[in-house]
PDB file of C-alpha atoms in Angstrom:
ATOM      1  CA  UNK A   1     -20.422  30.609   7.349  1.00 55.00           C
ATOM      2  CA  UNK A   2     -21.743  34.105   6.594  1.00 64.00           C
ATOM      3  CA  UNK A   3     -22.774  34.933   3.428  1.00 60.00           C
ATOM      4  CA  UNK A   4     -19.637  38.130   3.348  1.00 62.00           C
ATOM      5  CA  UNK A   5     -17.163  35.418   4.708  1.00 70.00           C
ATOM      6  CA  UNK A   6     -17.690  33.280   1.510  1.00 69.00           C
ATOM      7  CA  UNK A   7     -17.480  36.520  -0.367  1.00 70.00           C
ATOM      8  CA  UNK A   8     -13.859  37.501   0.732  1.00 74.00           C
ATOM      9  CA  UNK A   9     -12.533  33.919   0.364  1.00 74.00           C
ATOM     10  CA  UNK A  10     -13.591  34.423  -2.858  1.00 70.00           C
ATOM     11  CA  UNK A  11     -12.128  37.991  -3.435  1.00 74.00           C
ATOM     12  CA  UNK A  12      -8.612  36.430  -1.892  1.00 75.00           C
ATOM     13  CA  UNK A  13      -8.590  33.870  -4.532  1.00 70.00           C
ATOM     14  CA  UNK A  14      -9.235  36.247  -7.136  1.00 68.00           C
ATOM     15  CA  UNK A  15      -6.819  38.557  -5.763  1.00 72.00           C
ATOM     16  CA  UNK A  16      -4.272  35.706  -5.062  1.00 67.00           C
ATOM     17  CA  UNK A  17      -4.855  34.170  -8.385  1.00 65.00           C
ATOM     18  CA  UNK A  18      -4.928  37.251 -10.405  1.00 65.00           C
ATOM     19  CA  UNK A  19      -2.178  38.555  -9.474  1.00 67.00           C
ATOM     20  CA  UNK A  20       0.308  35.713  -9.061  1.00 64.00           C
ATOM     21  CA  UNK A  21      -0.660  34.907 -12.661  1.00 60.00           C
ATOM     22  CA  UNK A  22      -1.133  38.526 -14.398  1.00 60.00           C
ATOM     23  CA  UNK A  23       2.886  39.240 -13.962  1.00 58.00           C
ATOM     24  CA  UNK A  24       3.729  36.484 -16.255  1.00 55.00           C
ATOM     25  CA  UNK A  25       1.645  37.286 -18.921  1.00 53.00           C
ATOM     26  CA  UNK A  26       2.352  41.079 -19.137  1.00 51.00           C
ATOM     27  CA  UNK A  27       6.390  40.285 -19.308  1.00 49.00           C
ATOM     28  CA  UNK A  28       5.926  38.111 -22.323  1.00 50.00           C
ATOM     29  CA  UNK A  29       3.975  41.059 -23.742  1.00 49.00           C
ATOM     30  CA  UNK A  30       6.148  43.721 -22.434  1.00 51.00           C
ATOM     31  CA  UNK A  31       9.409  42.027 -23.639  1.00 51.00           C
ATOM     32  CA  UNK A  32       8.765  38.908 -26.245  1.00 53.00           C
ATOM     33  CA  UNK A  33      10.673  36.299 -27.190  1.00 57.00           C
ATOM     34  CA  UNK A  34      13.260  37.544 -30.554  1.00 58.00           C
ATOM     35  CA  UNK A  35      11.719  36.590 -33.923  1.00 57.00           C
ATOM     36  CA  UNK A  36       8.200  36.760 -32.281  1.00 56.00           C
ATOM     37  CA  UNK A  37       5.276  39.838 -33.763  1.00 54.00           C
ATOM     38  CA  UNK A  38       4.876  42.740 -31.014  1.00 53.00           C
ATOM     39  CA  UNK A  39       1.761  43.021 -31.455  1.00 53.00           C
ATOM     40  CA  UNK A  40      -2.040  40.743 -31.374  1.00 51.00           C
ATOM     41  CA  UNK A  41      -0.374  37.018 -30.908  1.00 52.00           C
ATOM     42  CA  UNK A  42       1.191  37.854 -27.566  1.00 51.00           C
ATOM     43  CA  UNK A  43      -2.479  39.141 -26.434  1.00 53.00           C
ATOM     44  CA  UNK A  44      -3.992  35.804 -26.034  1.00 55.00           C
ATOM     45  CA  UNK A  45      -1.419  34.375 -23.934  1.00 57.00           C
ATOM     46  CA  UNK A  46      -1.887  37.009 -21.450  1.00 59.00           C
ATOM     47  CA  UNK A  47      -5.816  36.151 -21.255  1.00 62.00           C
ATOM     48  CA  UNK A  48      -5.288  32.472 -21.027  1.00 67.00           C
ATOM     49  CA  UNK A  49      -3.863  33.059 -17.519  1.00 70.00           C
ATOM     50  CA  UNK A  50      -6.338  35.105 -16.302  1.00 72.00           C
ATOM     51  CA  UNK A  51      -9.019  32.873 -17.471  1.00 74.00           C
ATOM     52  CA  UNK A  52      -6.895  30.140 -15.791  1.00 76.00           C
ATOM     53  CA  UNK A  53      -7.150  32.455 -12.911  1.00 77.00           C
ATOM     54  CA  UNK A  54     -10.862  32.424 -12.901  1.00 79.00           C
ATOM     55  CA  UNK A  55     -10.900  28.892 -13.486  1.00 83.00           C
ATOM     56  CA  UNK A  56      -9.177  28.361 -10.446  1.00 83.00           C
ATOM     57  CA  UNK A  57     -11.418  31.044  -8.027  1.00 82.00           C
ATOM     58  CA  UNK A  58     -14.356  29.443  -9.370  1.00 84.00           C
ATOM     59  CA  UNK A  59     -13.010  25.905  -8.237  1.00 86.00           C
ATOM     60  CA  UNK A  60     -12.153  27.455  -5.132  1.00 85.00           C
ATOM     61  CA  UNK A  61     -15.359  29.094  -4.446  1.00 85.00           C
ATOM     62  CA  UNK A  62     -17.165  25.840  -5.028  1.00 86.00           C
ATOM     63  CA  UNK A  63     -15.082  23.669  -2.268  1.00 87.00           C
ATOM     64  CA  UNK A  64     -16.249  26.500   0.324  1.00 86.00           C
ATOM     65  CA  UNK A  65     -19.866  26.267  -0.206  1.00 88.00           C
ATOM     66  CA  UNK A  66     -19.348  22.143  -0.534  1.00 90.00           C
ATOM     67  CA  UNK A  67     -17.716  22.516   2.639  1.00 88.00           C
ATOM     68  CA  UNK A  68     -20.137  24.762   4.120  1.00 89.00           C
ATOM     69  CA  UNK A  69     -23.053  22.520   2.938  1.00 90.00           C
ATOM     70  CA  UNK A  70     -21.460  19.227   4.673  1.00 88.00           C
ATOM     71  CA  UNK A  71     -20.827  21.007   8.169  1.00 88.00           C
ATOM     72  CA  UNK A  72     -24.616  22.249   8.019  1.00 89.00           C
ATOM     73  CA  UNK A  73     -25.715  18.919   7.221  1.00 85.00           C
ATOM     74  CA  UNK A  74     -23.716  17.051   9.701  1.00 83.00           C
ATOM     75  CA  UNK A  75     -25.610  20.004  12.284  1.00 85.00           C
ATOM     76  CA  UNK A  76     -29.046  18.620  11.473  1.00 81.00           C
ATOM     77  CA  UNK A  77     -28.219  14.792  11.625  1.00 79.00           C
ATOM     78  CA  UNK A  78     -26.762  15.708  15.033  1.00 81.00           C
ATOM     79  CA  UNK A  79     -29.868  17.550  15.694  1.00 80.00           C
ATOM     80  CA  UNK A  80     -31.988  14.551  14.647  1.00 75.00           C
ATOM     81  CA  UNK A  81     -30.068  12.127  16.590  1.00 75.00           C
ATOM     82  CA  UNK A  82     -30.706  14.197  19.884  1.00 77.00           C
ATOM     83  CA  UNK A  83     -34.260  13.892  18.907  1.00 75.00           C
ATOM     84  CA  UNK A  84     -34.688  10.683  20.209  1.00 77.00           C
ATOM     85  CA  UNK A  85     -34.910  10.852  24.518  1.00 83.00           C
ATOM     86  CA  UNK A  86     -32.314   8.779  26.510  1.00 83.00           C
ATOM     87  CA  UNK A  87     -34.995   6.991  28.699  1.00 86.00           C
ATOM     88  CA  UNK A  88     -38.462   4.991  27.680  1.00 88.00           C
ATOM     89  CA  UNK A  89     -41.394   4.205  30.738  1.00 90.00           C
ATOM     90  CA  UNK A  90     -41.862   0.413  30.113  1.00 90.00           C
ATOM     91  CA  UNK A  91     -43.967  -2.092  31.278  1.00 90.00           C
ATOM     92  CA  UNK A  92     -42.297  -4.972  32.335  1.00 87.00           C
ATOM     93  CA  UNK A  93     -44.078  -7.618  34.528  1.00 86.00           C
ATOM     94  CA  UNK A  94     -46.821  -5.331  35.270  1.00 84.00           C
ATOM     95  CA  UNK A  95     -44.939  -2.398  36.702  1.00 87.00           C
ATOM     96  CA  UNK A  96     -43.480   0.774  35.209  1.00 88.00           C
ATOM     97  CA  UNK A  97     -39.571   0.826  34.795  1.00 88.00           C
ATOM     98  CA  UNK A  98     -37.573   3.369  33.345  1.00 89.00           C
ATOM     99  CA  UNK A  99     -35.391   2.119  30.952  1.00 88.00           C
ATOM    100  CA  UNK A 100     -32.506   3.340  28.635  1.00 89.00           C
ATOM    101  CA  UNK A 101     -34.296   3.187  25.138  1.00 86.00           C
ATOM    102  CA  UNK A 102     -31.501   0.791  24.213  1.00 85.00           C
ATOM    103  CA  UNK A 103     -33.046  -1.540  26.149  1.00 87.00           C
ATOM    104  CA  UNK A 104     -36.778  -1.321  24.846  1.00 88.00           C
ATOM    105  CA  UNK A 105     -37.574  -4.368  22.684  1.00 87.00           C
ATOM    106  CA  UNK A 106     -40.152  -4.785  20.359  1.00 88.00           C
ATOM    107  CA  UNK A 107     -43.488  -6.433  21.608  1.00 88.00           C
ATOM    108  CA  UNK A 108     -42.500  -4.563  25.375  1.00 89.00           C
ATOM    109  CA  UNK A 109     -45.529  -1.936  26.482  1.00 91.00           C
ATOM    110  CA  UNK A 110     -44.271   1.839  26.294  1.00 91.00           C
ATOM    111  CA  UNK A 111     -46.278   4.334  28.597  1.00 93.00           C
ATOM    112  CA  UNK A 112     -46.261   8.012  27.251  1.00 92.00           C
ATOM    113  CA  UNK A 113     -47.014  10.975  29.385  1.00 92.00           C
ATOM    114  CA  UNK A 114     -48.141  14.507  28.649  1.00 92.00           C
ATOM    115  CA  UNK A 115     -45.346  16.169  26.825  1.00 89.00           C
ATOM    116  CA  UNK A 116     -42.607  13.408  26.509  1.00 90.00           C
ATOM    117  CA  UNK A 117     -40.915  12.568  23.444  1.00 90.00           C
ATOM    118  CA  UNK A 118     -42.088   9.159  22.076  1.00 90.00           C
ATOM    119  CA  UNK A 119     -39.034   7.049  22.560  1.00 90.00           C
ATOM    120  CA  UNK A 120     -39.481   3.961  19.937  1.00 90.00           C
ATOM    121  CA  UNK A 121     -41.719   3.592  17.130  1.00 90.00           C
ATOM    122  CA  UNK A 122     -45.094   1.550  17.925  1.00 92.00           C
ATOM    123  CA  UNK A 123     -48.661   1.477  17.722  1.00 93.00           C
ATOM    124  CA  UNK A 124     -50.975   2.550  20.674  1.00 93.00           C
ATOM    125  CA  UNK A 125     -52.437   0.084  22.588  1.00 93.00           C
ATOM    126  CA  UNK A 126     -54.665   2.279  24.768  1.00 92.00           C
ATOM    127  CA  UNK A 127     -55.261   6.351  25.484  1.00 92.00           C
ATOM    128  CA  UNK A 128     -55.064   8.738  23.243  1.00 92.00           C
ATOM    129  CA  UNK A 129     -53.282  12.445  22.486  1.00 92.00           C
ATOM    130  CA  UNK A 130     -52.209  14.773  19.846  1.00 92.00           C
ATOM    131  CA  UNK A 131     -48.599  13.969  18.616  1.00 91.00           C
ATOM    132  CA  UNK A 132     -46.524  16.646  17.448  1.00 90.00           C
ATOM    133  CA  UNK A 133     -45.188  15.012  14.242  1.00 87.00           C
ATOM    134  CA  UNK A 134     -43.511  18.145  12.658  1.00 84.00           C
ATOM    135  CA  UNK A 135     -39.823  16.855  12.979  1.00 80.00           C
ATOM    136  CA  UNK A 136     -40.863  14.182  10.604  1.00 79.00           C
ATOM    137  CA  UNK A 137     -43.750  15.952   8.234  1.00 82.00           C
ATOM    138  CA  UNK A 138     -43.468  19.414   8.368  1.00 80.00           C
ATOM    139  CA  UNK A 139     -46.378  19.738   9.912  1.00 82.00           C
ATOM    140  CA  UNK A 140     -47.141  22.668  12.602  1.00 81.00           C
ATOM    141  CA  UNK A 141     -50.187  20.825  14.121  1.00 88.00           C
ATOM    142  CA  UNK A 142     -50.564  17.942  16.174  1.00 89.00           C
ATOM    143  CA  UNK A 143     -52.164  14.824  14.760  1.00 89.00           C
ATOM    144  CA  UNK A 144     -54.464  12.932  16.357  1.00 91.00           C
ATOM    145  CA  UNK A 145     -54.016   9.011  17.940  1.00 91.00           C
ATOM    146  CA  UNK A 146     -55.976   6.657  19.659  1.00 91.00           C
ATOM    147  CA  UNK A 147     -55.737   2.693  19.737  1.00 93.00           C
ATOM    148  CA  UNK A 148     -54.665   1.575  16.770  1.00 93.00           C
ATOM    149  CA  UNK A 149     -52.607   4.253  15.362  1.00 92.00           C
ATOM    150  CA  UNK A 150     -48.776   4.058  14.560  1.00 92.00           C
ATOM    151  CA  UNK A 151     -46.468   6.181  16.655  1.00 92.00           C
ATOM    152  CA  UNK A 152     -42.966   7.435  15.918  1.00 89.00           C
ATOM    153  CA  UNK A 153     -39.723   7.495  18.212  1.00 87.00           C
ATOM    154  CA  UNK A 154     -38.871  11.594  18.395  1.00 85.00           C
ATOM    155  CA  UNK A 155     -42.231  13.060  17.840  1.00 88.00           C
ATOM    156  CA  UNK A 156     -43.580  14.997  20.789  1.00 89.00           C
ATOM    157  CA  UNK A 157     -46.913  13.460  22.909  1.00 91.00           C
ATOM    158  CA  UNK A 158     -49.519  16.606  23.141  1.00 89.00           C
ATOM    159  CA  UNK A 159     -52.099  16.591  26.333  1.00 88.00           C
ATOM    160  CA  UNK A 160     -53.102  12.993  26.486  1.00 90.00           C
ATOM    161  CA  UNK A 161     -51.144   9.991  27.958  1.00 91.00           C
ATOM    162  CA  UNK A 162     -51.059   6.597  26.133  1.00 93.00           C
ATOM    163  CA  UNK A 163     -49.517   3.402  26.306  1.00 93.00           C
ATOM    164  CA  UNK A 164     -48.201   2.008  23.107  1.00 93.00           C
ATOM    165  CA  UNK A 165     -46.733  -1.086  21.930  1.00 94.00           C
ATOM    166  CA  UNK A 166     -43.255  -1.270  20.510  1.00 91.00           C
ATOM    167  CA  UNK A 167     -42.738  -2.257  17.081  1.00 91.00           C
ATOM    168  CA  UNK A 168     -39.707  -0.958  15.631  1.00 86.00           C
ATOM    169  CA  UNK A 169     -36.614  -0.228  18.117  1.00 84.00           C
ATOM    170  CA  UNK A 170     -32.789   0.238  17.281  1.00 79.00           C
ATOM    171  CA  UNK A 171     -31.652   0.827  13.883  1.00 77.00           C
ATOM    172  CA  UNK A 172     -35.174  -0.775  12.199  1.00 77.00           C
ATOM    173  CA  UNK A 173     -36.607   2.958  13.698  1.00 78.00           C
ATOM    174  CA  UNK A 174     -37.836   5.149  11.554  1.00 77.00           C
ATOM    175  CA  UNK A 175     -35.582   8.179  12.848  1.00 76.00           C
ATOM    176  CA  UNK A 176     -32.426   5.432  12.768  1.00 76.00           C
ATOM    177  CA  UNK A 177     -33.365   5.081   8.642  1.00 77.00           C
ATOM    178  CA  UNK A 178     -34.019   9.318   8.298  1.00 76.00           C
ATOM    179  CA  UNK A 179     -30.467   9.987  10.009  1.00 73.00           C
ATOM    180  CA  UNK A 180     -29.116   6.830   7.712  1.00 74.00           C
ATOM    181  CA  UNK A 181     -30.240   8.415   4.451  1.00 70.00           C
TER     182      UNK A 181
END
């Protein structure tokens, strides 16, 4: 929501609350109850309902940007979620099959190419690559992996290929406990 969309709500509340509220007070001014002063005690009344009023667009205001804040964050865990690619390469009884990533269990041999998405966490069993890691760290460039080093399901494979071995699938993953939190 635009920045001047959450400013009008707010002006409508104000106005709404303002004036729904003002009215009252000024006819207890303008005509008072017999036996009561004209004058200073009638005063206060009339500023207790507008500060109720302001109470009330301040409450207001908040729920909009609490609102605003839970559709934005419900965006990015959808965005995370799509992250993670519908399909892993595994090796299964020495040939390559492509699989759902539902499928994938851990111990099974994941092959990688050149600009996939790493479908399951793991650690790579041969090749190597640059693995764009930013959707997890922040960071712009690609780190480096050979044998040995830990892969993580949605990060992006660089230039090189490499096969990896599957450690952590399903809900274990480490993008399945990032969307959790």
């Amino acid at each position: 929501m635009p920045w001047f969309s959450i400013l009008a709500i707010f002006f409508v509340v104000w106005f709404l609350a303002l004036f729904l509220t003002l009215p009252f007070g000024v006819k207890r001014v303008e005509n008072p109850e017999p036996g009561q002063d004209h004058g200073a005690p009638e005063q206060p009344y009339m500023w207790y309902k507008v500060g109720a009023a302001f109470i009330i667009a301040l409450i207001l205001t908040g729920n909009a940007f609490e609102a605003r804040a839970k559709r934005n964050t419900a965006a990015a865990l959808r965005a995370l979620v799509r992250l993670q690619p519908a399909a892993a390469r595994v090796v299964r009884e020495g040939e390559e099959r492509d699989l759902p990533v539902g499928e994938v269990l851990a111990g099974d041999v994941v092959v990688v190419r050149p600009g996939e998405r790493v479908p399951v966490d793991g650690v790579i069993a041969s090749g190597t690559s640059g693995v764009d890691e930013s959707m997890l760290t922040g960071e712009s460039m690609p780190v480096a992996k050979g044998p040995g080093d830990r892969v993580i399901g949605g990060t992006i494979n660089g230039t090189g290929a490499f096969r990896f071995r599957a450690t952590t699938v399903g809900e274990a993953s480490t993008l399945a406990q990032v969307v959790r939190l």
